[in-house]
Amino acid sequence: GQKVVRINNHEHTDIQEYTGGFTSDENGKLAFYDGLLVRALRNGDWVILDELNLAPTEVLEALNRLLDDNRELYLPEINEVVKA
């Protein structure tokens, strides 16, 4: 079967929950980690964006290109485009 990832939204949802961010790795170096949405896209998983109407504008704007005909998500932190 297909794996399904559910992302719950609320008024305090942070874009990093979707895309990821930087954190220190086991060696203390700064490394980018994939967020829930990016991991799901890379794995080809289905995604449920639960209560998306509650998400802040920043989150909705970041999802625009993914939800339109482009079907891609831009990660400015690492200058990468992830295709759906």
CSV table of C-alpha atoms in Angstrom, one decimal:
chain,number,residue,atom,x,y,z
A,1,GLY,CA,0.0,0.0,0.0
A,2,GLN,CA,0.8,3.6,-0.2
A,3,LYS,CA,2.2,5.4,2.9
A,4,VAL,CA,0.1,8.4,4.0
A,5,VAL,CA,1.6,11.3,5.9
A,6,ARG,CA,-0.9,13.6,7.8
A,7,ILE,CA,0.2,17.1,8.7
A,8,ASN,CA,-2.0,18.9,11.2
A,9,ASN,CA,-2.2,22.6,10.9
A,10,HIS,CA,-3.1,25.3,13.4
A,11,GLU,CA,-2.5,29.1,13.7
A,12,HIS,CA,1.0,28.5,15.1
A,13,THR,CA,2.1,26.0,12.4
A,14,ASP,CA,5.7,26.9,11.3
A,15,ILE,CA,6.9,26.5,7.7
A,16,GLN,CA,9.9,24.5,9.1
A,17,GLU,CA,7.5,21.7,10.1
A,18,TYR,CA,6.8,21.4,6.4
A,19,THR,CA,10.1,22.1,4.8
A,20,GLY,CA,12.7,21.5,7.4
A,21,GLY,CA,15.6,23.6,8.7
A,22,PHE,CA,19.1,23.7,10.1
A,23,THR,CA,20.2,21.9,13.2
A,24,SER,CA,23.6,20.6,14.5
A,25,ASP,CA,24.5,17.1,13.5
A,26,GLU,CA,26.2,14.5,15.7
A,27,ASN,CA,29.6,16.2,15.0
A,28,GLY,CA,28.3,19.6,15.9
A,29,LYS,CA,28.2,20.8,12.3
A,30,LEU,CA,25.2,22.7,11.0
A,31,ALA,CA,23.1,20.4,8.7
A,32,PHE,CA,19.8,20.8,7.0
A,33,TYR,CA,17.0,18.3,8.0
A,34,ASP,CA,14.0,17.6,5.8
A,35,GLY,CA,10.6,18.5,7.3
A,36,LEU,CA,7.5,16.3,7.1
A,37,LEU,CA,6.3,17.5,3.7
A,38,VAL,CA,9.8,17.3,2.1
A,39,ARG,CA,10.3,13.7,3.4
A,40,ALA,CA,6.9,12.7,2.0
A,41,LEU,CA,7.6,14.2,-1.4
A,42,ARG,CA,11.0,12.6,-1.6
A,43,ASN,CA,9.5,9.2,-0.7
A,44,GLY,CA,6.5,9.5,-3.0
A,45,ASP,CA,4.1,9.3,-0.1
A,46,TRP,CA,0.5,10.7,-0.1
A,47,VAL,CA,0.0,13.8,2.0
A,48,ILE,CA,-3.1,15.0,3.9
A,49,LEU,CA,-2.9,18.6,4.9
A,50,ASP,CA,-5.4,18.6,7.7
A,51,GLU,CA,-7.1,21.9,8.6
A,52,LEU,CA,-5.1,23.8,6.1
A,53,ASN,CA,-7.4,26.7,6.5
A,54,LEU,CA,-5.9,27.3,9.9
A,55,ALA,CA,-2.3,27.5,8.6
A,56,PRO,CA,-0.6,30.9,8.6
A,57,THR,CA,-0.2,32.9,5.3
A,58,GLU,CA,3.5,32.0,5.3
A,59,VAL,CA,2.7,28.3,5.1
A,60,LEU,CA,0.1,28.8,2.4
A,61,GLU,CA,2.4,30.9,0.2
A,62,ALA,CA,5.2,28.3,0.5
A,63,LEU,CA,2.7,25.7,-0.8
A,64,ASN,CA,1.5,27.6,-3.8
A,65,ARG,CA,3.9,26.2,-6.4
A,66,LEU,CA,3.4,22.7,-5.0
A,67,LEU,CA,-0.4,22.9,-5.3
A,68,ASP,CA,-0.5,24.5,-8.8
A,69,ASP,CA,0.6,23.0,-12.1
A,70,ASN,CA,4.3,23.3,-11.2
A,71,ARG,CA,4.0,20.6,-8.5
A,72,GLU,CA,7.3,21.6,-6.9
A,73,LEU,CA,8.4,23.0,-3.6
A,74,TYR,CA,11.3,25.4,-3.4
A,75,LEU,CA,13.6,25.2,-0.4
A,76,PRO,CA,15.4,28.6,-0.3
A,77,GLU,CA,17.6,27.6,2.7
A,78,ILE,CA,19.5,25.1,0.5
A,79,ASN,CA,18.5,26.4,-3.0
A,80,GLU,CA,16.8,23.2,-4.0
A,81,VAL,CA,13.5,22.3,-5.8
A,82,VAL,CA,11.7,19.2,-4.7
A,83,LYS,CA,9.3,17.8,-7.3
A,84,ALA,CA,6.0,16.2,-6.3
